[in-house]
Short mmCIF file of C-alpha atoms in Angstrom, two decimals:
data_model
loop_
_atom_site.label_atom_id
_atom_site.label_comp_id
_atom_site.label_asym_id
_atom_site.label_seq_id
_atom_site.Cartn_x
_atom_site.Cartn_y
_atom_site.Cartn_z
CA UNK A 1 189.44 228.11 -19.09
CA UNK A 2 188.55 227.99 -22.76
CA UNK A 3 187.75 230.63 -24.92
CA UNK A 4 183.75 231.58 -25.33
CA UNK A 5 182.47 232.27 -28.73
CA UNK A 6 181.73 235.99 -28.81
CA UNK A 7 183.41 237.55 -25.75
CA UNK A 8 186.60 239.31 -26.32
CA UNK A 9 190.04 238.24 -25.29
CA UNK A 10 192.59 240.98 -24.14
CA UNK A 11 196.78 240.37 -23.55
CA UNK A 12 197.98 241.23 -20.42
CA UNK A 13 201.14 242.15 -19.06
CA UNK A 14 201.41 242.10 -15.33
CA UNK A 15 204.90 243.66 -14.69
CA UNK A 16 206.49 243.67 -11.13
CA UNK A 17 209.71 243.44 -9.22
CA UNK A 18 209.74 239.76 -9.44
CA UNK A 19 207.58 238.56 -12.05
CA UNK A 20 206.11 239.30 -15.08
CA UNK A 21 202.79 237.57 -15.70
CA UNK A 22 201.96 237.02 -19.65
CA UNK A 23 198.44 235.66 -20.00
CA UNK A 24 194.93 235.98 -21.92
CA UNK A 25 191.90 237.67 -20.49
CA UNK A 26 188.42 237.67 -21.82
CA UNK A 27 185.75 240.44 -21.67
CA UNK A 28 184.18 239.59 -18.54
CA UNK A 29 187.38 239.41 -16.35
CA UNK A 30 187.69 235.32 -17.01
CA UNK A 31 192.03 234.67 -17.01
CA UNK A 32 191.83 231.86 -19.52
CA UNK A 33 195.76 230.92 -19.26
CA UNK A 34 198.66 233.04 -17.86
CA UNK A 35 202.85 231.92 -17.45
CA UNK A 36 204.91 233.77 -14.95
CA UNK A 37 208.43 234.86 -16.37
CA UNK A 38 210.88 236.26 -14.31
CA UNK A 39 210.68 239.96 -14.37
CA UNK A 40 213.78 242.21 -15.27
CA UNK A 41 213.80 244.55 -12.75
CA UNK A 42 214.61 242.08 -10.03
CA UNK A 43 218.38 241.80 -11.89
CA UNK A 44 218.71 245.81 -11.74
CA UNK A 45 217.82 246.26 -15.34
CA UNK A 46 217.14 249.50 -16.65
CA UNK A 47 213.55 250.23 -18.46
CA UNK A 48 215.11 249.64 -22.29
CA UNK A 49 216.29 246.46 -20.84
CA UNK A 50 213.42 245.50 -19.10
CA UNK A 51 210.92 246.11 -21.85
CA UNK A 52 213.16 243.89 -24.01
CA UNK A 53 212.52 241.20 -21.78
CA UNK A 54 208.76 241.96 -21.52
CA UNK A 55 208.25 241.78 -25.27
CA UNK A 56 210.96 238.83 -25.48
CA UNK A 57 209.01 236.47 -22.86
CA UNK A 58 205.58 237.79 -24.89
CA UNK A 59 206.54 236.81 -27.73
CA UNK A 60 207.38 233.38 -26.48
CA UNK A 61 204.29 233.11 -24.62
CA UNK A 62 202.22 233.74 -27.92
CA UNK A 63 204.65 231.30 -30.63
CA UNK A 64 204.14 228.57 -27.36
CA UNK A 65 200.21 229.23 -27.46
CA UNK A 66 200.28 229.63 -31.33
CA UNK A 67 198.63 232.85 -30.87
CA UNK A 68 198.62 235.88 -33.55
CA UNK A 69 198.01 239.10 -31.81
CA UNK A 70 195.25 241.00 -34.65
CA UNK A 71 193.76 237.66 -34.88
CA UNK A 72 193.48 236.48 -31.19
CA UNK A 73 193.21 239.74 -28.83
CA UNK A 74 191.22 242.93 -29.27
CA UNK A 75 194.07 244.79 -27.65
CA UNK A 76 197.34 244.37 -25.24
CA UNK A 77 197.40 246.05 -21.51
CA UNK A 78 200.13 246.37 -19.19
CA UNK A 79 200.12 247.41 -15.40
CA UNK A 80 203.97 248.02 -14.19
CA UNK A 81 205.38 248.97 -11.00
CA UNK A 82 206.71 252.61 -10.91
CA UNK A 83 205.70 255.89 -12.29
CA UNK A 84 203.76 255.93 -15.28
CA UNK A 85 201.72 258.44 -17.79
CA UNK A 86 199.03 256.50 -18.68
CA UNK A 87 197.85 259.31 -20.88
CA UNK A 88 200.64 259.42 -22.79
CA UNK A 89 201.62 255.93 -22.66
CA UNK A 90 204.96 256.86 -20.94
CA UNK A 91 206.49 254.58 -18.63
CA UNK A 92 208.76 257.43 -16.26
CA UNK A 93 210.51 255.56 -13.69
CA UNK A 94 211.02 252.23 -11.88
CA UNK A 95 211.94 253.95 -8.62
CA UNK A 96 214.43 256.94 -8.37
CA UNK A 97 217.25 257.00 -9.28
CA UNK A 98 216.08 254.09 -12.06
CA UNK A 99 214.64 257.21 -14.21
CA UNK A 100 214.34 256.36 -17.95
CA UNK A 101 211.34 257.95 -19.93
CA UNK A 102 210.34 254.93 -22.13
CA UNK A 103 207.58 254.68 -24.61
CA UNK A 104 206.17 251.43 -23.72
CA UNK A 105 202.73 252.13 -26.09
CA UNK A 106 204.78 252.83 -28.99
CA UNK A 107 206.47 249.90 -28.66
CA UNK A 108 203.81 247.43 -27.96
CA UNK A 109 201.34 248.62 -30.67
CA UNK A 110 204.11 249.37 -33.30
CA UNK A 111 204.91 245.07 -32.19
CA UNK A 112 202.15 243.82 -31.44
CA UNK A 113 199.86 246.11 -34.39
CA UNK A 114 197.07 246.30 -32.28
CA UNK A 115 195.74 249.11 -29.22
CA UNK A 116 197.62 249.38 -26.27
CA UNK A 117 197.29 251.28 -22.81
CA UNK A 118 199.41 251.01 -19.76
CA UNK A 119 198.98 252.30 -15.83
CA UNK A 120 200.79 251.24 -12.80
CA UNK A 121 199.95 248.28 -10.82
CA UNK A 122 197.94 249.81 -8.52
CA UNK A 123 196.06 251.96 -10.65
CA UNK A 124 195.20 248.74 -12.82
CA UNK A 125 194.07 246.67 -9.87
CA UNK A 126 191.69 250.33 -9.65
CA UNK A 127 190.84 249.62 -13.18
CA UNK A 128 190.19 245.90 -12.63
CA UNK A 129 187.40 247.14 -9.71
CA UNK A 130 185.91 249.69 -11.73
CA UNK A 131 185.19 247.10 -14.66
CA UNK A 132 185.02 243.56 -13.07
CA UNK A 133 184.89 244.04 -9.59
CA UNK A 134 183.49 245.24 -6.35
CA UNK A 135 183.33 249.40 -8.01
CA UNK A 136 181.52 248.65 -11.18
CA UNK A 137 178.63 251.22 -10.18
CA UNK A 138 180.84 253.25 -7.49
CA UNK A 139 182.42 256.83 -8.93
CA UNK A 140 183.93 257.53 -6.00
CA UNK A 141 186.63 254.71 -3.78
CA UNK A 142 189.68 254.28 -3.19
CA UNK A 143 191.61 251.16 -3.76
CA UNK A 144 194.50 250.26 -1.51
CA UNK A 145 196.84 247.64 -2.22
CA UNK A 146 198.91 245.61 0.78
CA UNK A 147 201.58 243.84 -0.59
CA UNK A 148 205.24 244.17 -0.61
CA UNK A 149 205.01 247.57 -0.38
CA UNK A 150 201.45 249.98 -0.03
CA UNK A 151 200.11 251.82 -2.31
CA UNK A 152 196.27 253.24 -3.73
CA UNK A 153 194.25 254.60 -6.38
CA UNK A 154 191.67 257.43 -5.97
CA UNK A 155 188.79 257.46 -8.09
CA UNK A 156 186.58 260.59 -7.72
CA UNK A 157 183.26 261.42 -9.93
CA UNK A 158 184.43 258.67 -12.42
CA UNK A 159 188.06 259.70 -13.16
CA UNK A 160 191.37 257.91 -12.01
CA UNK A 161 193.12 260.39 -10.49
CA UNK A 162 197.13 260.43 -11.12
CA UNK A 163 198.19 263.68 -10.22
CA UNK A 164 200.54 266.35 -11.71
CA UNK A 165 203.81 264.31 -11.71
CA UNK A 166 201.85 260.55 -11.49
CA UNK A 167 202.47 260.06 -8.36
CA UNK A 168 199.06 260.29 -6.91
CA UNK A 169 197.96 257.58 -4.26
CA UNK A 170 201.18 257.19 -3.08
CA UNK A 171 199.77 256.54 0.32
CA UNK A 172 202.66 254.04 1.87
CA UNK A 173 204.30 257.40 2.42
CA UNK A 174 201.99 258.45 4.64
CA UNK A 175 203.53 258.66 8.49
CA UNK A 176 201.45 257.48 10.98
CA UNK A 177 204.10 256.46 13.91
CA UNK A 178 207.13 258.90 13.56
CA UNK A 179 208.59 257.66 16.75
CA UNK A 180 208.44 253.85 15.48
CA UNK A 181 212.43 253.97 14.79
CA UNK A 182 211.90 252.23 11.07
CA UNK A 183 213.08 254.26 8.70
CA UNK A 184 210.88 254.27 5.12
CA UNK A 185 212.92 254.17 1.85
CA UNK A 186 211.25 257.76 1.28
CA UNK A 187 213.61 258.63 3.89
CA UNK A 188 211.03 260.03 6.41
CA UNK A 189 210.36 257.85 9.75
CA UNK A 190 207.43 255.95 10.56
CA UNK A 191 205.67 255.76 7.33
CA UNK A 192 202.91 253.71 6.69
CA UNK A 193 204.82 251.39 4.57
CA UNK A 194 207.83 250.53 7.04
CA UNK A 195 205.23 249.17 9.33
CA UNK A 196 202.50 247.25 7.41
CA UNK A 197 203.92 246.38 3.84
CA UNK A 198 205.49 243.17 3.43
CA UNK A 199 209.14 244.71 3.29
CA UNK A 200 208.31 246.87 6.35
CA UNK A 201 206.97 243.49 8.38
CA UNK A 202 210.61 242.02 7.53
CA UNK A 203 212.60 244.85 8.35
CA UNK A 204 210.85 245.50 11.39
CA UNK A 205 211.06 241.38 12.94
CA UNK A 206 214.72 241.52 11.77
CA UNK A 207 214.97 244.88 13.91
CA UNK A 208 212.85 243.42 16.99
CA UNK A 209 214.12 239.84 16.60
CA UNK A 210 216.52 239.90 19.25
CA UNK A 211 213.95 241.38 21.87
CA UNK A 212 211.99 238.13 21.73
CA UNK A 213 214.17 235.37 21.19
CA UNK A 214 211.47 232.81 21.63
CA UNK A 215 209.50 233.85 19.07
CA UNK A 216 207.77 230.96 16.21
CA UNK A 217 207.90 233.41 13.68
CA UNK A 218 210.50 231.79 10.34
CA UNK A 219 213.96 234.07 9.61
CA UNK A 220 214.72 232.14 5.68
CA UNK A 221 218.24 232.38 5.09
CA UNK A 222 217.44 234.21 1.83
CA UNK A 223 214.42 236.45 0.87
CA UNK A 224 211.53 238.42 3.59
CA UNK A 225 209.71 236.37 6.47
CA UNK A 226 206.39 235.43 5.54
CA UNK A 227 203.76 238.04 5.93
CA UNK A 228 200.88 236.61 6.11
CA UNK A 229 202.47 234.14 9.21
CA UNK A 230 202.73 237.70 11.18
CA UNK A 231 199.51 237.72 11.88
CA UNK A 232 198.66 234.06 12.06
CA UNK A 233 201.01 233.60 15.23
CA UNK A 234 200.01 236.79 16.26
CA UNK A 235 196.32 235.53 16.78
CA UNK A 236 198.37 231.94 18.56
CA UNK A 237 199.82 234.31 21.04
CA UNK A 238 203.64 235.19 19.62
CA UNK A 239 204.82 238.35 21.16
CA UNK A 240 207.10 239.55 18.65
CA UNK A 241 204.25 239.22 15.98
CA UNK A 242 201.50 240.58 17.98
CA UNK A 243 203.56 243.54 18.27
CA UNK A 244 204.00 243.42 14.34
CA UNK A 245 200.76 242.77 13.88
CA UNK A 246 199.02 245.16 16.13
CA UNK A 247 201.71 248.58 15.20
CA UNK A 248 200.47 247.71 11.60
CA UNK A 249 196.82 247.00 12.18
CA UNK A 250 197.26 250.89 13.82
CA UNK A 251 199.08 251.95 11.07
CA UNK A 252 197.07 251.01 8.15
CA UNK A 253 193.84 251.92 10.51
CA UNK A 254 195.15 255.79 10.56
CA UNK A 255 195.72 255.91 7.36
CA UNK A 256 192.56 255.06 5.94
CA UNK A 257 190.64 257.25 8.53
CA UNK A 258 192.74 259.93 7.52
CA UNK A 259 192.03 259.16 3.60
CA UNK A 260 188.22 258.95 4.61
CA UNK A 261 188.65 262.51 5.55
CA UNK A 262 190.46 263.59 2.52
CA UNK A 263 189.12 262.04 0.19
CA UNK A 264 185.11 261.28 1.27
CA UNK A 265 184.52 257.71 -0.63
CA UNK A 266 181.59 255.98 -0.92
CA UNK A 267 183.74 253.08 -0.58
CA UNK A 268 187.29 251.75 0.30
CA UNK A 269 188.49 248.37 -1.28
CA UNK A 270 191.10 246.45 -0.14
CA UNK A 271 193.82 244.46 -2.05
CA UNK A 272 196.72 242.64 -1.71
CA UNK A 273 198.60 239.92 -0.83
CA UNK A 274 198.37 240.55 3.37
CA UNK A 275 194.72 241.62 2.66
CA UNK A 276 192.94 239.01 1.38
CA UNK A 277 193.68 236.00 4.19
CA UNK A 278 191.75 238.55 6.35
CA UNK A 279 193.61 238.39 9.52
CA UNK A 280 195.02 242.14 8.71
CA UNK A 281 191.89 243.33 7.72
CA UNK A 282 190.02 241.87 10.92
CA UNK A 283 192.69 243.81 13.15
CA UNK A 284 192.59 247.00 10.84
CA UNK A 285 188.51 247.38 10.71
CA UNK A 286 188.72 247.24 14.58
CA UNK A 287 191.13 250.63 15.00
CA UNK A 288 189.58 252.78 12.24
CA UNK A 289 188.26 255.74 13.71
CA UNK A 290 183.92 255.84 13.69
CA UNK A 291 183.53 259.58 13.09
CA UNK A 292 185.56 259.23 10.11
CA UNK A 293 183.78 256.25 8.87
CA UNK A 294 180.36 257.20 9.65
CA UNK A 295 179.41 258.60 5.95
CA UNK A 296 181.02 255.20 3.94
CA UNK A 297 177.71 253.91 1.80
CA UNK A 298 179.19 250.84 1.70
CA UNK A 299 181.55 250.58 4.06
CA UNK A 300 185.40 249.08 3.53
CA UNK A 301 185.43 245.53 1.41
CA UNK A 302 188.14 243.08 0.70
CA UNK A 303 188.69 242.33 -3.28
CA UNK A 304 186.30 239.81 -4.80
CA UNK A 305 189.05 239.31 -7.37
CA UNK A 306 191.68 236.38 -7.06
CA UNK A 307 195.30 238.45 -5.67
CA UNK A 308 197.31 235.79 -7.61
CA UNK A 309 195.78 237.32 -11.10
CA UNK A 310 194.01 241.14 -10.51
CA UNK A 311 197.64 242.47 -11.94
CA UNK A 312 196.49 240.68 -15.15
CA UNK A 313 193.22 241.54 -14.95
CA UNK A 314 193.82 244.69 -14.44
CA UNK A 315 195.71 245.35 -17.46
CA UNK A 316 192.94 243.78 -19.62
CA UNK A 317 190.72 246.47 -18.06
CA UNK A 318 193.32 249.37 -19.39
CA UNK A 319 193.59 247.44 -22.35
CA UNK A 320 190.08 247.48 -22.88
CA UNK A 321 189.91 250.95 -22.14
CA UNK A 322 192.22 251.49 -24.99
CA UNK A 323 190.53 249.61 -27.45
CA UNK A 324 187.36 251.74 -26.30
CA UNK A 325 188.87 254.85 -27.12
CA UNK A 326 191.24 254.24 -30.10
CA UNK A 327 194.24 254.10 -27.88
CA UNK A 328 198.12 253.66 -29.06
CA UNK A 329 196.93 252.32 -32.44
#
């Protein structure tokens, strides 16, 4: 997509495990171009290393594009994986014990000369609701992302909330089946995450493979089954996956009644990459408890937003926030 005369264009840095996503977004949420650079972190890099690598695949992204960063974007945003002061610009861990307190603001606006804020990925994919998506006049929801792992953001009366040590909507950790036997990398049993997440769905069909030796369901030599298939042969009648399928519809179902509860939304947004096909989601809406449910205004929505890019857009939200308010300048 090419660039519109008047709207703004923000850079944004999508960091995860895997991949780091470099691309341009313009002030109504439009990705005009994005390249996908292998991320760090999957090589066991520490954060100094891995923010070398961000900045040295940015800058190659920008000399390929011929792109100056005052001229071309109003401001830089990055959403990262891990545990991150967003206030402060402080990027705190990548998961214990990778604990490194890095100043990731400092060094992308002292780089780039230009405003910079940063959250973690889920709290940008928050931030990409709130400003292009389905919670642009919602102050209270919670967005829950299905992926790899699970995790959320809580918005309440307009304000992200992080929590004392930024670890707030940590919600994969939350146990639902303690006698499931899968053990979470939290250390506690039965957590949310062991049974729904994309790493949880492998671990678990490794664990149960040999129960069902019929089953359709792919074992790659390398790398996780495919999520998403779970649930596809689970609907075609495979017993190993409609046991997957169903433990994590129940899983993820508890857990959001029990956030209803807690947290009293006026909505609940779904992301992710084993949200958006809708099979999950279908299974999940079935087992969530109608008492807890019965004051959601709007009930509990799948992202509008395309899963392959609300990383990036989400940073272009916190980096617009940060232009907004005069941020890491």
């Amino acid at each position: 997509m090419e660039r519109q005369r008047g709207k703004e264009v923000f850079l944004g840095l999508d960091l995860g495990g895997t991949k780091l996503l470099v691309g341009e977004v313009d002030s109504s949420g439009n990705v005009l171009r994005s390249r996908r650079y292998p991320s760090a972190i999957a090589a066991g890099a520490g954060q100094t290393e891995v923010m070398a690598s961000v900045l040295a695949c940015t800058d190659e992204y920008l000399k390929e594009y011929l792109l100056e960063p005052g001229l071309d974007f109003k401001a830089v945003g990055m959403g990262m994986v891990g545990r991150v002061d967003s206030a402060n610009g402080l990027w705190l861990e990548i998961q214990k014990p990778r604990m490194e307190t890095v100043d990731v603001v400092k060094i992308l606006s002292g780089h780039y000369k230009i405003p910079c804020g940063i959250d973690n990925d889920v709290r940008s994919g928050a931030a990409a609701e709130q400003v292009f998506g389905k919670a642009k006049d919602c102050k209270n929801f919670i967005y829950m992302n299905i992926g790899t792992g699970i995790g959320a953001a809580f918005v309440i009366d307009g304000k992200m909330l992080t929590g004392a040590h930024f670890c707030g909507g940590e919600v994969g950790h939350h146990v639902t089946d303690s006698k499931s036997g899968m053990q979470c990398a939290c250390g506690r049993m039965g957590c949310v995450e062991a049974l729904a997440s994309g790493m949880g769905l492998h671990d678990r069909a490794k664990a149960l493979r040999g129960l069902y030796p019929y089953t359709a369901l792919v074992f790659p030599e390398s790398g996780r089954i495919d999520g998403r298939s779970v649930f596809e042969l689970a609907d075609r009648g495979d017993a190993l996956c409609e046991v997957l399928a169903q433990d994590a519809a129940k899983a993820v179902a508890e857990t959001i009644s029990n956030l209803l509860w807690m947290v009293d939304p006026e909505k609940i947004i779904m992301g992710g990459g084993l949200i958006t096909d809708g099979r999950l989601m279908e299974r999940v809406k079935k087992q969530i408890s109608p008492m807890a449910a019965r004051f959601l205004k709007e009930g509990i929505e799948v992202t509008g937003l395309n899963s392959d890019y609300v990383g990036l857009i989400g940073a272009a939200a916190v980096g617009m926030r940060a232009a907004a308010f005069g941020e890491g300048e």
